[in-house]
Short mmCIF file of C-alpha atoms in Angstrom, two decimals:
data_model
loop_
_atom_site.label_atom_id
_atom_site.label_comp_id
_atom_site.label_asym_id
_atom_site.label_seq_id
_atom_site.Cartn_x
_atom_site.Cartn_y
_atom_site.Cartn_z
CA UNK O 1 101.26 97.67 80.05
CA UNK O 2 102.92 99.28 77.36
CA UNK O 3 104.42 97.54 74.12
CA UNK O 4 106.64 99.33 71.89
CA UNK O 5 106.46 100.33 68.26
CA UNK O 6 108.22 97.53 66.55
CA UNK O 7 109.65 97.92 63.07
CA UNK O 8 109.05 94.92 60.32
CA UNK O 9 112.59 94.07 60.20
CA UNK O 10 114.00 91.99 57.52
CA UNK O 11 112.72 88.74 56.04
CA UNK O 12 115.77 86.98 53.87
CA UNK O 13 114.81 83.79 52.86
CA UNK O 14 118.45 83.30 51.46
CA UNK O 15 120.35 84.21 54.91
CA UNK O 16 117.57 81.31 56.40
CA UNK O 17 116.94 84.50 59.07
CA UNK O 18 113.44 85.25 60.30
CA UNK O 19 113.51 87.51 63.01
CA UNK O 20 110.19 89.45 65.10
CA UNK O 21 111.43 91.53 67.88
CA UNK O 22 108.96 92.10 70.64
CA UNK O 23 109.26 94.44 73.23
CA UNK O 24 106.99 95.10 76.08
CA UNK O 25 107.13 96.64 79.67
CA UNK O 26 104.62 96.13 82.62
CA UNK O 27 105.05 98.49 85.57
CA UNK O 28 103.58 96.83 88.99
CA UNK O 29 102.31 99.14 91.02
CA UNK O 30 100.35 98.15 94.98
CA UNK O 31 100.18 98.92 98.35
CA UNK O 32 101.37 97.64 101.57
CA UNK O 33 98.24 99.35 104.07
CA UNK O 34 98.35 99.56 107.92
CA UNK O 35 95.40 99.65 109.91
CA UNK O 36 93.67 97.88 112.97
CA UNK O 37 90.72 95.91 113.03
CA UNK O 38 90.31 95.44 109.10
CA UNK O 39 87.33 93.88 109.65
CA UNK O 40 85.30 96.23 111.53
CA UNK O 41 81.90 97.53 110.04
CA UNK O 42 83.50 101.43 110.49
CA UNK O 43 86.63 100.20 108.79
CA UNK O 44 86.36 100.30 104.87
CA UNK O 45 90.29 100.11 104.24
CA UNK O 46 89.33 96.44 102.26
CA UNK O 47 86.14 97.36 100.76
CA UNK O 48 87.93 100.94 99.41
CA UNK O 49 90.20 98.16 97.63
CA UNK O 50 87.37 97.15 95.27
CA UNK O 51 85.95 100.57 94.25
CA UNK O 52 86.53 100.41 90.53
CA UNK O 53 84.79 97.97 88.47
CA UNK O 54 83.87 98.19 84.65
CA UNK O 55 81.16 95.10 84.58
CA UNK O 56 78.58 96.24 87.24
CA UNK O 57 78.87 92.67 88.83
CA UNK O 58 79.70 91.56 92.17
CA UNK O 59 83.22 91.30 93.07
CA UNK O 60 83.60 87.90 94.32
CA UNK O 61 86.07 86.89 97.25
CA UNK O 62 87.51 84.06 98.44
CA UNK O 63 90.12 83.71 102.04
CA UNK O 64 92.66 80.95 102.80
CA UNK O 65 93.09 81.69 106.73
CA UNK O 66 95.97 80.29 108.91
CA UNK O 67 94.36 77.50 111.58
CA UNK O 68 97.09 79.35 113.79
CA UNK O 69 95.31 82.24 113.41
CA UNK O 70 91.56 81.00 114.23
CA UNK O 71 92.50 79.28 116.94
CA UNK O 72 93.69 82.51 118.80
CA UNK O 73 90.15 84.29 117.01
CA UNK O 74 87.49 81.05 116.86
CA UNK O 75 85.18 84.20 115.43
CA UNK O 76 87.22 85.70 113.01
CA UNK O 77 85.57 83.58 110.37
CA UNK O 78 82.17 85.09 111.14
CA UNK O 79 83.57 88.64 111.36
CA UNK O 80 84.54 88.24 107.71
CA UNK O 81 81.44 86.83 106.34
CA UNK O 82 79.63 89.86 108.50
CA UNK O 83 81.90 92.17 106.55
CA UNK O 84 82.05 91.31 103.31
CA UNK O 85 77.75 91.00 103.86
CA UNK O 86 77.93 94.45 105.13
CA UNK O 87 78.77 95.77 100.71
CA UNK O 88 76.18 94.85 98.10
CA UNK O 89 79.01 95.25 95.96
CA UNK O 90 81.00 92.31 97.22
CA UNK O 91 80.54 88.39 97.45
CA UNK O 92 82.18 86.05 99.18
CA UNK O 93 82.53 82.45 97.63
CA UNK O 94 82.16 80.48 100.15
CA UNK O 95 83.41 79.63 103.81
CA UNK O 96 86.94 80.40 104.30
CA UNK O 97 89.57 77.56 103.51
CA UNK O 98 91.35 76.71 106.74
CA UNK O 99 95.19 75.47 106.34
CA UNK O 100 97.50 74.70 108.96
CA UNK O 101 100.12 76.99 108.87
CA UNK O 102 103.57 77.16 109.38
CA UNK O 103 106.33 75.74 106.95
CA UNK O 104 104.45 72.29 106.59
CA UNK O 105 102.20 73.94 105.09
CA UNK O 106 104.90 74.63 102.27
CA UNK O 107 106.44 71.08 102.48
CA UNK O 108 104.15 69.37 100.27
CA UNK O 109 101.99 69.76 97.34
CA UNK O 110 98.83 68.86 99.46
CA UNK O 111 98.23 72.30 101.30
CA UNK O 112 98.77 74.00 97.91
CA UNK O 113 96.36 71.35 95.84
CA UNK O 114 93.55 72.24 98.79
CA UNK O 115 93.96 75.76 97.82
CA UNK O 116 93.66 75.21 94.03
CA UNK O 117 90.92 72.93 94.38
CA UNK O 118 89.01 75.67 96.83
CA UNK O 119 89.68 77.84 93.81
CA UNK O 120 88.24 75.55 91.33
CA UNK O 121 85.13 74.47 92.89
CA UNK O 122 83.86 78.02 93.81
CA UNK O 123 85.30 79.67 90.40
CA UNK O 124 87.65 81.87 91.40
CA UNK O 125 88.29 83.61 87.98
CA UNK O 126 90.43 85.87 87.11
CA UNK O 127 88.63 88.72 87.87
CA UNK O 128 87.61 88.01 91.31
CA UNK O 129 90.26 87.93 94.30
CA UNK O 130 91.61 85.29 96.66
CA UNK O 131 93.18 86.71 100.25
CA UNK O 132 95.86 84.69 102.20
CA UNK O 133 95.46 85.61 105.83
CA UNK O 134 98.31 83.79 108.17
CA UNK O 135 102.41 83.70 108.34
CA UNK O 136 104.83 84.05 105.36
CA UNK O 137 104.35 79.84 104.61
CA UNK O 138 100.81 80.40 104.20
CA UNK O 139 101.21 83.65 102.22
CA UNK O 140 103.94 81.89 100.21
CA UNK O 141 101.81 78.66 99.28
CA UNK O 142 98.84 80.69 98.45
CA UNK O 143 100.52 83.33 96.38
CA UNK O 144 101.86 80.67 94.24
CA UNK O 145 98.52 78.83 94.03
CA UNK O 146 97.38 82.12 93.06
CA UNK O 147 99.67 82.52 90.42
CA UNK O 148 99.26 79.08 88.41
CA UNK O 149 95.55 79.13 88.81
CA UNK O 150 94.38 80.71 85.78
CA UNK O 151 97.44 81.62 85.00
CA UNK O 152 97.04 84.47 87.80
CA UNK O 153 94.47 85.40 90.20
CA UNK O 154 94.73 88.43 91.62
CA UNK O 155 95.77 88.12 95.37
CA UNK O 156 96.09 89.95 98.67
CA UNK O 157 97.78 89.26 101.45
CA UNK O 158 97.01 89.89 105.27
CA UNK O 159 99.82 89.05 107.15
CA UNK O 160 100.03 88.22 110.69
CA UNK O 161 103.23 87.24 111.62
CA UNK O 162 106.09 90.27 112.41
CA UNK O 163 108.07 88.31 109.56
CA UNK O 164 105.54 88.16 107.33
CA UNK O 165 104.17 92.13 108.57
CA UNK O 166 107.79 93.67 108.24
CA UNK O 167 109.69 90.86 105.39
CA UNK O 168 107.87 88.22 103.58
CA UNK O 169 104.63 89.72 103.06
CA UNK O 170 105.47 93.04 101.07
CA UNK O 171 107.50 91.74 98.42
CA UNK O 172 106.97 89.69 95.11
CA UNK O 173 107.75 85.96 96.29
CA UNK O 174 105.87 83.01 96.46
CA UNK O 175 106.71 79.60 96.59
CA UNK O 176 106.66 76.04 98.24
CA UNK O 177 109.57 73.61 99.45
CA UNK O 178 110.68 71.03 97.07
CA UNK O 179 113.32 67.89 96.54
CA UNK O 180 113.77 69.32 99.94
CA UNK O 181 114.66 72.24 99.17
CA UNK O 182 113.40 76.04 100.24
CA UNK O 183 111.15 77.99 97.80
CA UNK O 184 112.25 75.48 94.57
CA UNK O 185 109.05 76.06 93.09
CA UNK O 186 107.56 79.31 92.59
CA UNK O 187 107.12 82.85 90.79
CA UNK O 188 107.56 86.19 91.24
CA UNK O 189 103.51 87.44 91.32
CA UNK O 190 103.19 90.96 92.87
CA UNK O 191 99.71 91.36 95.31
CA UNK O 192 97.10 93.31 94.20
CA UNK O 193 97.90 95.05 98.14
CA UNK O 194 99.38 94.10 101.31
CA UNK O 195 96.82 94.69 104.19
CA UNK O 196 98.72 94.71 108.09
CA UNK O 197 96.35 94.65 110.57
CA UNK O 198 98.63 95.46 113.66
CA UNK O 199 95.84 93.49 116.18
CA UNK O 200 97.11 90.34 114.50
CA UNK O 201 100.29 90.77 116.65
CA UNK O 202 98.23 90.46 120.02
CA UNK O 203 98.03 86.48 118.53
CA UNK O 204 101.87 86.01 118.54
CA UNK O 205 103.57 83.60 121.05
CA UNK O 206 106.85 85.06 122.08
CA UNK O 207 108.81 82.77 119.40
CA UNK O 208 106.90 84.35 116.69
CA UNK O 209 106.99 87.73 118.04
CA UNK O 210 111.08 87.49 118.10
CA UNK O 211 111.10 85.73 115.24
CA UNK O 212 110.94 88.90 112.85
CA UNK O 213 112.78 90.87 114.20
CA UNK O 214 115.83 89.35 112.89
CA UNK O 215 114.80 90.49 109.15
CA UNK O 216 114.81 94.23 110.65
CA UNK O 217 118.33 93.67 112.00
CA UNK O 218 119.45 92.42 108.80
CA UNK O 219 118.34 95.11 106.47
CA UNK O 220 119.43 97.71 108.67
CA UNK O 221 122.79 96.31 108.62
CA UNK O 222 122.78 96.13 104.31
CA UNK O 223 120.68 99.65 104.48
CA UNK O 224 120.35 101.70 106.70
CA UNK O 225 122.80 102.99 109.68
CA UNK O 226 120.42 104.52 111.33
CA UNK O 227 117.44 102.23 111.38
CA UNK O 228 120.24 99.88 113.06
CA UNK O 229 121.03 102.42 115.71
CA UNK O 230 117.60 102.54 116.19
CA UNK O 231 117.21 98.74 117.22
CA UNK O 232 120.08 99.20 118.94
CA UNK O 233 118.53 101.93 121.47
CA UNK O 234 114.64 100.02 121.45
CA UNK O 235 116.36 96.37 121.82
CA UNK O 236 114.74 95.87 125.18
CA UNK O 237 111.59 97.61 124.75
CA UNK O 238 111.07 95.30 121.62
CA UNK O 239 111.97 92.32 123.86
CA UNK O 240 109.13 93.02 126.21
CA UNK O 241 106.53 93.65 123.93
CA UNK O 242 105.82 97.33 123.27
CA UNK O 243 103.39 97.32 121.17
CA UNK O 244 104.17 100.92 119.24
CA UNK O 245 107.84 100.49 118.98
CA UNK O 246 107.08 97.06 117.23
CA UNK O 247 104.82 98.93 115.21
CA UNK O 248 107.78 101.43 113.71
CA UNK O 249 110.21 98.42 113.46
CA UNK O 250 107.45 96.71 111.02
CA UNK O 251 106.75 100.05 109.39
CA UNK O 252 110.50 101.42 108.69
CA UNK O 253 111.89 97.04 107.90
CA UNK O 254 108.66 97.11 105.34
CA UNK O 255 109.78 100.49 103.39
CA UNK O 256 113.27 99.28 102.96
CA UNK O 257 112.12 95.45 101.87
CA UNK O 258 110.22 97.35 99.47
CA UNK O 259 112.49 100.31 98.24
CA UNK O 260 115.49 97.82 97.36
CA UNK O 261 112.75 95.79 95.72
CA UNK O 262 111.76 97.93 93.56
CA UNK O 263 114.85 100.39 93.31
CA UNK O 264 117.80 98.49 92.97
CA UNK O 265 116.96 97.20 88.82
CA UNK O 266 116.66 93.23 89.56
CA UNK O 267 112.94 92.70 91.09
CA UNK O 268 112.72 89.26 89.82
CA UNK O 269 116.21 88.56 91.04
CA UNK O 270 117.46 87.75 87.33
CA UNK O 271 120.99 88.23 88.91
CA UNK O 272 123.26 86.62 91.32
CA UNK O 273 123.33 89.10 93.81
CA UNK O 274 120.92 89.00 96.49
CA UNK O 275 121.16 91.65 99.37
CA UNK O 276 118.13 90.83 101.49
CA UNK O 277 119.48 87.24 101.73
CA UNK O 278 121.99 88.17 103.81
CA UNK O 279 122.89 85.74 106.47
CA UNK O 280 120.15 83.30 104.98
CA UNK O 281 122.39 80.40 103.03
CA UNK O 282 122.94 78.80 106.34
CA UNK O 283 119.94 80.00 107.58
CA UNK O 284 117.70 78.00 105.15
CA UNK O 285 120.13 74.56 105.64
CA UNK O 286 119.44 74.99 109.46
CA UNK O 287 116.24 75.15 109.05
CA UNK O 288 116.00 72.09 106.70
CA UNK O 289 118.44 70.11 109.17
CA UNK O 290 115.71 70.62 111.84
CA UNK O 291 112.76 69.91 110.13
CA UNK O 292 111.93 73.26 111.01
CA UNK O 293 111.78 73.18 114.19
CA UNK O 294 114.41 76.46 113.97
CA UNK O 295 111.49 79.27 112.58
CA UNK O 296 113.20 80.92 109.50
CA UNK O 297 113.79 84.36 111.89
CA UNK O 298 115.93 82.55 114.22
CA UNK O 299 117.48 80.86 111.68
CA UNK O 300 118.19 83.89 110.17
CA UNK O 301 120.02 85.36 113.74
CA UNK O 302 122.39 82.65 113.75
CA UNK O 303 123.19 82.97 109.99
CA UNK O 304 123.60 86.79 110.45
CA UNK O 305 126.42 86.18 113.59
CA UNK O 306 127.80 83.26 111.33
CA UNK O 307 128.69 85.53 108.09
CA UNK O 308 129.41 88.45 110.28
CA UNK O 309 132.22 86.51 112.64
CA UNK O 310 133.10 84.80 108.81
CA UNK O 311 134.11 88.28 108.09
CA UNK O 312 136.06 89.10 111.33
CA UNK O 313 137.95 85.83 110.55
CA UNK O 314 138.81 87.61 107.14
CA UNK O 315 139.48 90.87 107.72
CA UNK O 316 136.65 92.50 106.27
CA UNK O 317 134.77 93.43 109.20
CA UNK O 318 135.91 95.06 112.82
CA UNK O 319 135.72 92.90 115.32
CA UNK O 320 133.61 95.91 117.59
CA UNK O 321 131.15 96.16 115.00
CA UNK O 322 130.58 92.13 115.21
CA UNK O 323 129.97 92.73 118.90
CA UNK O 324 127.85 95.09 118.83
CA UNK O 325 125.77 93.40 116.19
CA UNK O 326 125.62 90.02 118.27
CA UNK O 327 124.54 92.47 121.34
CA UNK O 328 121.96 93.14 119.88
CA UNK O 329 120.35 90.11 118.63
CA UNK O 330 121.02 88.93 122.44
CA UNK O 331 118.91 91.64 123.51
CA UNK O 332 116.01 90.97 121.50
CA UNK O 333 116.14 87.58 122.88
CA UNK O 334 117.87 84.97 120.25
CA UNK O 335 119.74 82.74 120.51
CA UNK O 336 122.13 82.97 118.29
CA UNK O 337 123.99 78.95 118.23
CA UNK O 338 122.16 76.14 117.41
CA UNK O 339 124.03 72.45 118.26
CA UNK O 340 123.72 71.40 114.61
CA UNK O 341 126.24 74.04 113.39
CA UNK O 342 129.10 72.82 114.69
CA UNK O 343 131.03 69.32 113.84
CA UNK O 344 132.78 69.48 118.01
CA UNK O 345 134.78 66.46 117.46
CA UNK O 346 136.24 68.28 114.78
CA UNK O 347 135.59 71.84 116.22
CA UNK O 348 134.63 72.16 112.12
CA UNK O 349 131.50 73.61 110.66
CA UNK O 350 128.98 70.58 110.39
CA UNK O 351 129.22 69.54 106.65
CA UNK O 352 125.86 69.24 106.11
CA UNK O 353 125.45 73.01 106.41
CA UNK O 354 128.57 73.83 104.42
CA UNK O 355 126.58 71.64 101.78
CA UNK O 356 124.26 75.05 101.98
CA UNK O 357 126.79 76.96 100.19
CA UNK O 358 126.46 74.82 96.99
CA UNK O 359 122.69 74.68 97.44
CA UNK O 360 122.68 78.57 97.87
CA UNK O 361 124.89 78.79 95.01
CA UNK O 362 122.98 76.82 92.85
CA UNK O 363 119.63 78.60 93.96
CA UNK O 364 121.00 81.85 92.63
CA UNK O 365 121.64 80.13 89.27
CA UNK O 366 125.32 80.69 88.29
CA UNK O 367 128.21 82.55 90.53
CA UNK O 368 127.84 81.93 94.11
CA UNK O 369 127.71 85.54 95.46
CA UNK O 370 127.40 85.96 99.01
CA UNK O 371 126.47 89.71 100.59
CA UNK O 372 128.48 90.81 103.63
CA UNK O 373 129.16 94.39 105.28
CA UNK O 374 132.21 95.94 106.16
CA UNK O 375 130.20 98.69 108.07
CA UNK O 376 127.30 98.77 109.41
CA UNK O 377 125.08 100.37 106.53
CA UNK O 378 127.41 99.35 103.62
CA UNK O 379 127.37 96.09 102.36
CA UNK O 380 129.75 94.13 99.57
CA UNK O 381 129.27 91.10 97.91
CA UNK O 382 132.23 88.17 97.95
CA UNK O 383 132.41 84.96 95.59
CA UNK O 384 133.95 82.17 97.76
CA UNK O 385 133.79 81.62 101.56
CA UNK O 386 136.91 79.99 103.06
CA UNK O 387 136.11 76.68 104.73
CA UNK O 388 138.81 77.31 107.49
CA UNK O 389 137.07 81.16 108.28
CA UNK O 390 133.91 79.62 108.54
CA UNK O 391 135.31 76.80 111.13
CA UNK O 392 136.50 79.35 113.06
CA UNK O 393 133.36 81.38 112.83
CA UNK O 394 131.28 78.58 114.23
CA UNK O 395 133.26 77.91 116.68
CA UNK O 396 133.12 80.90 117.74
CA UNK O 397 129.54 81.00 118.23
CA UNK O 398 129.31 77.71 120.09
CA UNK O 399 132.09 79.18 122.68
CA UNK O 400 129.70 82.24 123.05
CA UNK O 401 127.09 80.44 123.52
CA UNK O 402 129.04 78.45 126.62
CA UNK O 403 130.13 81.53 128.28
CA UNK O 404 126.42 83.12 128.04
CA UNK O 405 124.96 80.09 129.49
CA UNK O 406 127.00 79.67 132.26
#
């Protein structure tokens, strides 16, 4: 942290004007790791996390762990406690809290007061650490726990989830679902490190497997050319499961979350424009309209085709490039309509997701701003979506969807 010099200004008790400037800068600064078995005895990639400490005490620990997650590893519980036993140097608190994961776990304030209350009753200060291991709900709930508790406890995340491994994970964003709406409460509150274990994939059912993916498309598409060309050549390969090429998807979708994160001069998203939430503003009402039965990555595939055929209908986009996109999304398995979009006695865009635009709008705070790309690799940003463009675009997609069924 640095604060700058500040002068002592001018004190005019006439002019009624009493001003102190202050001025100060913090520069965040962690890693996102990648390893396998993190909890091995040979494997010190967590305990080399903790090798600087000025009070000669133990560094305590304390884990929230997805339910999800034990139930494919009943023993991962007792690995941990064997690790962490393994350093004199480190403690851990107590058992590991067990949440049920998923976006329930975000829904309410009752996974969240579990998690504060866990921190409470073991004291979980500010000096010792609490790691989230599970999906991007549970790393989402417990960041944000993490960040009101004590006004900030320092927190790591393990993600296990492709979308939370390549996307939600790596960035600064935590949060829960409130006055049913996504992420209304929550803070910006950078991890002390990101820790993917690349085993955690073997748990994945094929839903959450494809599920991620979709964030890769997307940020190729505002990004990077070539990453998309990429997926576009290892589509199939990444549909049945090769291990290594998921592995570079997560890697290369990570460094640009990051990079644009921390390159582009709005972090905290002070702004209205929002690049990595491409495709999401009907994403996140189709999600809500299902109760979440839709997982946010498939969501996200249908919102991508939606804004992309949006832009067809307007002229901003070729036609080809639409194709090629929705190609590949097919190829990686989505599917890519969802009976809820579409009004068909009207043919119309259901309402209740057009009602997403305000919501989006009003998320960003100000001037709706929504990101599309007129290449693949460039994106733009427009201010107002036609209702008529988006009819059409839905449409669209349900007709798709008839001819690929049949």
């Amino acid at each position: 942290m640095q604060f700058n010099k500040i002068s002592k200004g001018n004190f005019d008790l006439q002019k009624n004007k009493r001003i102190i400037e202050q001025n100060f800068s913090i520069n965040y600064r962690y890693n996102i790791l990648f390893t396998r078995e993190v909890f091995h005895l040979s494997n010190t990639l967590l305990y080399d996390l903790f090798q600087r400490t000025d009070r000669g005490e133990k560094i305590k620990l304390g884990f929230v762990i997805d339910q999800g997650l034990l139930d494919h590893w009943p023993k991962l519980s007792q690995a941990i406690e064997s690790y962490i036993h393994a350093f004199a140097s480190l403690q851990l608190v107590a058992e590991p809290l067990v949440i049920t994961g998923g976006e329930q776990a975000k829904n309410s304030l009752d996974a969240m007061n579990e998690v504060l209350n866990y921190i409470h009753q073991n004291n979980i200060d500010r000096h010792a650490y609490l790691i989230a291991m599970g999906g991007g709900a549970i790393l989402d709930m417990v960041g944000f726990a993490a960040a009101i508790g004590h006004r900030g406890i320092r927190h790591i995340r393990m993600p296990t989830t492709v979308l939370a491994q390549n996307d939600s994970g790596v960035g600064v964003k935590n949060g829960i679902n409130y006055f049913g709406k996504k992420n209304f409460l929550g803070t910006f509150s950078p991890p002390v490190a990101v820790i993917n274990d690349f085993n955690f994939l073997n748990t994945l059912d094929e839903r959450d497997w494809r599920s991620g993916m979709s964030e890769a498309v997307k940020v190729a598409l505002i990004k990077d050319a070539a990453f998309f060309y990429w997926l576009e050549d290892h589509a199939l390969a990444l549909s049945r499961r090769d291990t290594e090429t998921m592995e570079k998807l997560i890697f290369d979708c990570a460094a640009l979350h990051v990079d644009h994160i921390s390159s582009q001069g709005d972090p905290f998203e002070m702004g209205s424009s929002r690049p990595l939430d491409f495709g999401h503003w009907a994403a996140h009402k189709l999600e809500q309209l299902t109760e979440f039965e839709v997982k946010h990555g498939e969501a996200v595939a249908i919102g991508l085709v939606l804004d992309l055929a949006y832009a067809v209908n307007e002229g901003l986009l070729s036609h080809k490039v639409f194709e090629r996109v929705y190609a590949v999304l097919g190829q990686l398995g989505f599917t890519l309509f969802h009976p809820l979009l579409l009004n068909q006695e009207t043919n119309a865009l259901n309402p209740e997701v057009y009602a997403g635009l305000e919501e989006f709008r009003a998320h960003l705070g100000g001037q709706l701003t929504i990101t599309l790309i007129k290449e693949i690799g460039i994106q733009f940003n427009v201010h107002e979506m036609s209702k008529n463009s988006l009819d059409r675009a839905a449409l669209l997609l349900h007709q798709k969807s008839v001819i690929h069924a049949n």
